[in-house]
CSV table of C-alpha atoms and ligand atoms in Angstrom, one decimal:
chain,number,residue,atom,x,y,z
A,911,MET,CA,13.9,32.2,18.3
A,912,SER,CA,17.5,33.4,18.1
A,913,LYS,CA,18.8,34.8,14.9
A,914,ARG,CA,18.1,32.4,11.9
A,915,ARG,CA,21.0,31.0,10.0
A,916,PHE,CA,21.2,29.9,6.3
A,917,ASP,CA,24.1,28.0,5.1
A,918,ALA,CA,24.6,26.7,1.5
A,919,VAL,CA,27.3,24.2,0.6
A,920,THR,CA,28.3,24.3,-3.3
A,921,ILE,CA,31.2,23.9,-5.7
A,922,PHE,CA,29.8,27.4,-7.0
A,923,PRO,CA,29.9,30.0,-4.3
A,924,ASP,CA,29.8,32.5,-7.0
A,925,TYR,CA,26.2,31.5,-7.8
A,926,PHE,CA,25.2,33.1,-4.4
A,927,ALA,CA,26.3,36.5,-5.4
A,928,PRO,CA,22.5,37.7,-5.7
A,929,LEU,CA,22.2,37.2,-1.9
A,930,GLU,CA,23.9,40.5,-1.5
A,931,LEU,CA,20.9,42.4,-3.5
A,932,SER,CA,17.6,43.5,-2.6
A,933,LEU,CA,15.5,41.8,0.1
A,934,ILE,CA,18.0,39.3,1.3
A,935,GLY,CA,21.0,41.6,1.2
A,936,LYS,CA,18.9,44.1,3.2
A,937,ALA,CA,17.9,41.4,5.8
A,938,LYS,CA,21.7,40.5,6.2
A,939,LYS,CA,22.8,44.1,6.5
A,940,ALA,CA,19.9,44.6,9.2
A,941,GLY,CA,21.3,41.7,11.2
A,942,LEU,CA,18.0,39.9,10.6
A,943,ILE,CA,19.6,36.8,9.3
A,944,ASP,CA,23.1,35.1,8.9
A,945,VAL,CA,24.1,33.6,5.7
A,946,GLY,CA,27.2,31.3,5.0
A,947,ILE,CA,28.2,30.1,1.7
A,948,LYS,CA,30.6,27.1,2.0
A,949,ASP,CA,33.0,25.8,-0.9
A,950,LEU,CA,32.7,22.2,-0.9
A,951,ARG,CA,36.4,22.0,-2.4
A,952,GLY,CA,37.4,23.4,1.0
A,953,TYR,CA,36.7,20.1,2.4
A,954,VAL,CA,38.7,18.0,0.0
A,955,SER,CA,42.2,17.0,0.9
A,956,ASP,CA,43.6,15.6,-2.2
A,957,ASN,CA,45.6,17.9,-4.3
A,958,HIS,CA,43.2,17.8,-7.4
A,959,LYS,CA,40.3,18.8,-5.2
A,960,THR,CA,38.2,15.8,-6.4
A,961,VAL,CA,34.6,16.1,-5.5
A,962,ASP,CA,33.1,13.3,-7.7
A,963,ASP,CA,33.7,9.7,-9.2
A,964,THR,CA,32.0,7.3,-11.3
A,965,PRO,CA,28.8,5.6,-10.1
A,966,TYR,CA,29.0,2.1,-8.6
A,967,GLY,CA,26.8,-0.1,-11.0
A,968,GLY,CA,27.7,2.1,-14.0
A,969,GLY,CA,25.7,4.5,-15.8
A,970,ALA,CA,26.1,8.1,-17.3
A,971,GLY,CA,27.9,11.0,-15.5
A,972,MET,CA,29.4,11.4,-12.1
A,973,VAL,CA,28.3,11.2,-8.6
A,974,MET,CA,29.6,13.6,-5.7
A,975,LEU,CA,31.6,11.9,-3.0
A,976,PRO,CA,30.1,11.7,0.4
A,977,GLU,CA,33.2,12.5,2.3
A,978,PRO,CA,33.5,16.5,1.7
A,979,TRP,CA,29.7,16.6,2.2
A,980,GLY,CA,30.0,15.1,5.7
A,981,LEU,CA,32.9,17.4,6.6
A,982,ALA,CA,31.0,20.7,5.4
A,983,ILE,CA,27.6,19.6,6.8
A,984,ASP,CA,29.3,18.7,10.4
A,985,GLU,CA,31.3,22.0,10.4
A,986,SER,CA,28.1,24.1,9.5
A,987,ALA,CA,26.3,22.3,12.2
A,988,HIS,CA,29.0,23.1,14.8
A,989,GLN,CA,29.1,26.6,13.8
A,990,SER,CA,25.3,27.2,14.7
A,991,ASP,CA,23.9,27.3,18.3
A,992,ALA,CA,20.7,25.8,17.0
A,993,ASP,CA,19.7,22.3,18.7
A,994,ILE,CA,18.1,21.2,15.5
A,995,HIS,CA,19.4,21.7,11.9
A,996,ASP,CA,17.3,21.3,8.9
A,997,LEU,CA,19.3,19.7,6.1
A,998,ILE,CA,17.5,20.5,2.5
A,999,VAL,CA,19.1,18.5,0.0
A,1000,LEU,CA,18.0,19.9,-3.6
A,1001,THR,CA,17.3,16.9,-6.0
A,1002,PRO,CA,14.9,16.6,-9.0
A,1003,ALA,CA,13.2,13.6,-7.2
A,1004,GLY,CA,12.5,15.8,-4.0
A,1005,GLN,CA,9.2,16.8,-2.6
A,1006,ARG,CA,7.8,20.0,-4.4
A,1007,PHE,CA,8.6,23.2,-2.8
A,1008,THR,CA,5.4,25.3,-2.1
A,1009,GLN,CA,4.4,28.2,0.1
A,1010,GLY,CA,3.3,25.7,2.6
A,1011,LEU,CA,6.8,24.5,2.9
A,1012,ALA,CA,8.2,28.0,3.1
A,1013,GLU,CA,5.9,28.7,6.1
A,1014,LYS,CA,7.2,25.5,7.7
A,1015,PHE,CA,10.9,26.1,7.1
A,1016,LEU,CA,10.2,29.7,8.5
A,1017,GLU,CA,10.2,28.0,11.9
A,1018,SER,CA,13.8,26.7,11.6
A,1019,GLU,CA,16.6,28.3,13.3
A,1020,HIS,CA,19.2,26.7,11.0
A,1021,ILE,CA,18.9,25.5,7.5
A,1022,ILE,CA,21.7,23.9,5.5
A,1023,PHE,CA,21.1,23.8,1.9
A,1024,ALA,CA,23.3,20.8,0.1
A,1025,ASN,CA,23.6,21.9,-3.4
A,1026,GLY,CA,24.8,18.9,-5.8
A,1027,ARG,CA,26.0,19.1,-9.3
A,1028,TYR,CA,26.6,16.3,-11.9
A,1029,GLU,CA,24.1,13.5,-11.2
A,1030,GLY,CA,23.7,14.4,-7.5
A,1031,ILE,CA,25.2,13.3,-4.2
A,1032,ASP,CA,25.9,9.7,-3.0
A,1033,ILE,CA,22.7,8.9,-1.2
A,1034,ARG,CA,24.5,8.0,1.9
A,1035,VAL,CA,24.8,11.5,3.0
A,1036,THR,CA,21.1,11.9,3.1
A,1037,ASP,CA,20.7,8.4,4.7
A,1038,PHE,CA,23.4,9.1,7.4
A,1039,TYR,CA,22.1,12.5,8.4
A,1040,ARG,CA,18.4,11.1,8.6
A,1041,THR,CA,19.8,8.7,11.4
A,1042,GLN,CA,21.1,11.9,13.4
A,1043,PRO,CA,18.6,13.0,16.1
A,1044,ASN,CA,19.8,16.8,15.8
A,1045,PHE,CA,19.0,16.7,11.9
A,1046,ARG,CA,15.8,16.9,10.0
A,1047,VAL,CA,16.5,16.0,6.4
A,1048,HIS,CA,14.3,17.2,3.5
A,1049,GLU,CA,14.8,16.1,-0.2
A,1050,VAL,CA,13.2,19.1,-2.1
A,1051,SER,CA,12.6,20.0,-5.9
A,1052,ILE,CA,11.4,23.3,-6.9
A,1053,GLY,CA,9.5,21.9,-10.0
A,1054,ASP,CA,9.1,19.4,-12.7
A,1055,TYR,CA,12.1,20.6,-14.8
A,1056,VAL,CA,15.7,19.5,-14.8
A,1057,LEU,CA,18.2,22.0,-13.6
A,1058,GLY,CA,22.2,21.6,-13.7
A,1059,GLY,CA,22.5,21.7,-10.0
A,1060,GLY,CA,20.8,22.9,-6.8
A,1061,GLU,CA,21.9,26.5,-6.5
A,1062,VAL,CA,19.3,28.2,-8.3
A,1063,ALA,CA,16.7,26.2,-6.4
A,1064,THR,CA,18.3,27.1,-3.0
A,1065,LEU,CA,18.1,31.0,-4.0
A,1066,VAL,CA,14.2,30.3,-4.8
A,1067,ILE,CA,13.6,28.7,-1.6
A,1068,MET,CA,15.9,31.1,0.4
A,1069,GLU,CA,13.8,34.1,-0.9
A,1070,ALA,CA,10.5,32.5,-0.4
A,1071,ILE,CA,11.4,31.9,3.3
A,1072,ILE,CA,13.4,35.1,4.0
A,1073,ARG,CA,10.5,37.5,2.9
A,1074,LEU,CA,8.4,36.0,5.6
A,1075,ILE,CA,10.6,36.7,8.4
A,1076,PRO,CA,9.2,39.6,10.4
A,1077,GLY,CA,10.7,42.9,9.7
A,1078,VAL,CA,12.3,41.9,6.3
A,1079,ILE,CA,9.4,43.1,4.1
A,1080,GLY,CA,9.0,46.9,4.1
A,1081,ASN,CA,5.0,46.6,4.0
A,1082,PRO,CA,3.9,43.9,6.6
A,1083,ASP,CA,0.3,44.5,5.3
A,1084,SER,CA,1.1,42.7,2.2
A,1085,LEU,CA,2.0,39.4,4.2
A,1086,THR,CA,-1.2,39.6,6.2
A,1087,GLU,CA,-3.1,40.0,3.1
A,1088,GLU,CA,-1.3,37.1,1.5
A,1089,SER,CA,-2.2,34.8,4.5
A,1090,HIS,CA,-5.8,35.6,4.0
A,1091,SER,CA,-5.9,35.2,0.3
A,1092,LEU,CA,-7.2,32.3,-1.6
A,1093,LYS,CA,-4.9,29.2,-1.6
A,1094,ASN,CA,-4.8,25.9,-3.5
A,1095,GLU,CA,-4.6,22.6,-1.7
A,1096,ASP,CA,-0.7,22.8,-1.7
A,1097,GLY,CA,-0.9,26.4,-0.2
A,1098,SER,CA,0.1,28.2,-3.3
A,1099,LEU,CA,-1.7,31.5,-4.0
A,1100,VAL,CA,-4.3,32.7,-6.5
A,1101,GLU,CA,-4.2,36.3,-7.0
A,1102,TYR,CA,-6.8,38.9,-8.1
A,1103,PRO,CA,-5.9,41.3,-10.9
A,1104,ASN,CA,-4.3,44.7,-9.9
A,1105,TYR,CA,-4.7,48.2,-11.3
A,1106,THR,CA,-3.0,51.5,-10.7
A,1107,LYS,CA,-2.7,54.8,-12.5
A,1108,PRO,CA,-3.8,56.0,-15.0
A,1109,PRO,CA,-7.5,55.2,-15.1
A,1110,VAL,CA,-7.4,54.6,-18.7
A,1111,TRP,CA,-4.2,53.1,-20.5
A,1112,ARG,CA,-4.4,52.3,-24.2
A,1113,GLY,CA,-8.1,52.3,-24.0
A,1114,LEU,CA,-8.3,49.7,-21.1
A,1115,GLU,CA,-10.2,51.0,-18.2
A,1116,VAL,CA,-9.9,50.3,-14.4
A,1117,PRO,CA,-13.1,48.3,-13.4
A,1118,GLU,CA,-15.6,50.9,-12.0
A,1119,VAL,CA,-16.1,48.8,-8.6
A,1120,LEU,CA,-12.4,49.6,-7.7
A,1121,MET,CA,-13.1,53.3,-7.8
A,1122,SER,CA,-16.3,53.1,-5.8
A,1123,GLY,CA,-14.7,53.2,-2.3
A,1124,ASN,CA,-17.2,50.4,-1.3
A,1125,HIS,CA,-14.8,48.0,0.3
A,1126,ARG,CA,-17.2,45.1,0.9
A,1127,LEU,CA,-18.0,45.4,-3.0
A,1128,ILE,CA,-14.4,45.6,-3.8
A,1129,ASN,CA,-13.6,42.5,-1.7
A,1130,GLU,CA,-16.4,40.6,-3.1
A,1131,TRP,CA,-15.3,41.5,-6.8
A,1132,ARG,CA,-11.5,40.6,-6.0
A,1133,HIS,CA,-12.7,37.3,-4.5
A,1134,SER,CA,-14.8,36.3,-7.7
A,1135,GLN,CA,-12.0,37.4,-9.9
A,1136,ALA,CA,-9.6,35.0,-8.0
A,1137,VAL,CA,-12.0,32.2,-8.1
A,1138,LYS,CA,-12.3,32.8,-11.9
A,1139,ARG,CA,-8.5,32.8,-12.4
A,1140,THR,CA,-8.1,29.7,-10.2
A,1141,GLU,CA,-10.6,28.1,-12.6
A,1142,ASP,CA,-9.0,29.3,-15.9
A,1143,LEU,CA,-5.7,28.0,-14.5
A,1144,ARG,CA,-7.1,24.6,-13.8
A,1145,ARG,CA,-8.5,24.3,-17.2
A,1146,LEU,CA,-5.1,25.4,-18.7
A,1147,THR,CA,-3.3,22.8,-16.8
A,1148,GLY,CA,-5.9,19.9,-17.4
A,1149,GLU,CA,-6.8,19.4,-13.9
B,2512,JEK,C1,19.9,19.3,-7.5
B,2512,JEK,C2,22.5,17.7,-9.6
B,2512,JEK,C3,21.6,17.9,-12.1
B,2512,JEK,C4,20.5,16.5,-13.8
B,2512,JEK,C5,19.3,13.0,-13.6
B,2512,JEK,C6,16.9,13.7,-13.5
B,2512,JEK,C7,15.1,12.3,-14.3
B,2512,JEK,C8,17.6,11.6,-14.5
B,2512,JEK,C9,20.8,15.5,-11.5
B,2512,JEK,N1,13.6,21.3,-9.7
B,2512,JEK,C10,14.9,20.7,-10.1
B,2512,JEK,N2,15.3,20.5,-11.2
B,2512,JEK,N3,16.7,19.9,-11.0
B,2512,JEK,C11,17.1,20.1,-9.7
B,2512,JEK,C12,18.3,19.7,-9.4
B,2512,JEK,C13,19.2,19.2,-10.3
B,2512,JEK,C14,20.4,18.8,-9.9
B,2512,JEK,C15,20.9,18.8,-8.4
B,2512,JEK,C16,18.6,19.7,-8.1
B,2512,JEK,C17,22.1,18.1,-8.3
B,2512,JEK,N4,21.5,18.1,-10.5
B,2512,JEK,C18,20.9,16.6,-12.4
B,2512,JEK,C19,20.0,15.4,-14.2
B,2512,JEK,C20,19.8,14.2,-13.3
B,2512,JEK,N5,18.0,13.0,-14.3
B,2512,JEK,C21,15.6,13.7,-13.9
B,2512,JEK,C22,16.1,11.6,-15.2
B,2512,JEK,C23,20.2,14.4,-12.0
B,2512,JEK,C24,15.8,20.7,-9.1
B,2512,JEK,C25,15.8,21.1,-7.7
B,2512,JEK,N6,15.7,21.4,-6.6
């Protein structure tokens, strides 16, 4: 696969400043990925740089105009050499983002994130790109709470995907271990508890088995702890 590209279209490009930091910043500098941030207002022709209007049929709030979205997304697609573009439209009504989806999007050469604000984007943008044979459209939400827009959700999704790219994480053993560890039906992980030095901290001891050097026993103990934590979590969430 050629170099993966991630584009984000937004009226708040500054939200993406954290992309220069840590994991994603290193991946960019190492040339493992390309990231482009597009200011939606750069695709608006009127002098007031209008990106929104009142909803047909009435109702509260404003809806984002389809025209600048179409121009920004088309340009993004033309700037990439990928044959297929994955358009991820962030919306509170989208499919829940999971580790399983992160693994699926890892296979994409080009992802375009459409970051709405206000009440969201005119649905014809989603409807149009669904009819395009070189686009796959995904309406995605990161969870059951209401954000002010898609930007923070895009950062979450980018980080979850980019850390899976070979060479991005310093210690690839942690990814191998992750892929072998306990998962829920939706692919999210359940962890065993970790301990490091000192052996006693504020009276709390590291479990004897972890000091035993017996890796079969250690793996069995960790697995049973992960199962227990899964059950505790299910009880807590009333499943
Ligand atoms: C994209 C605009 C703000 C706020 C209307 C929605 C039911 C009606 C849009 N997990 C996530 N939560 N929120 C988002 C998200 C929010 C967005 C946009 C993503 C674009 N907004 C907004 C309110 C409403 N209500 C809840 C009642 C619509 C998101 C993700 N990903």
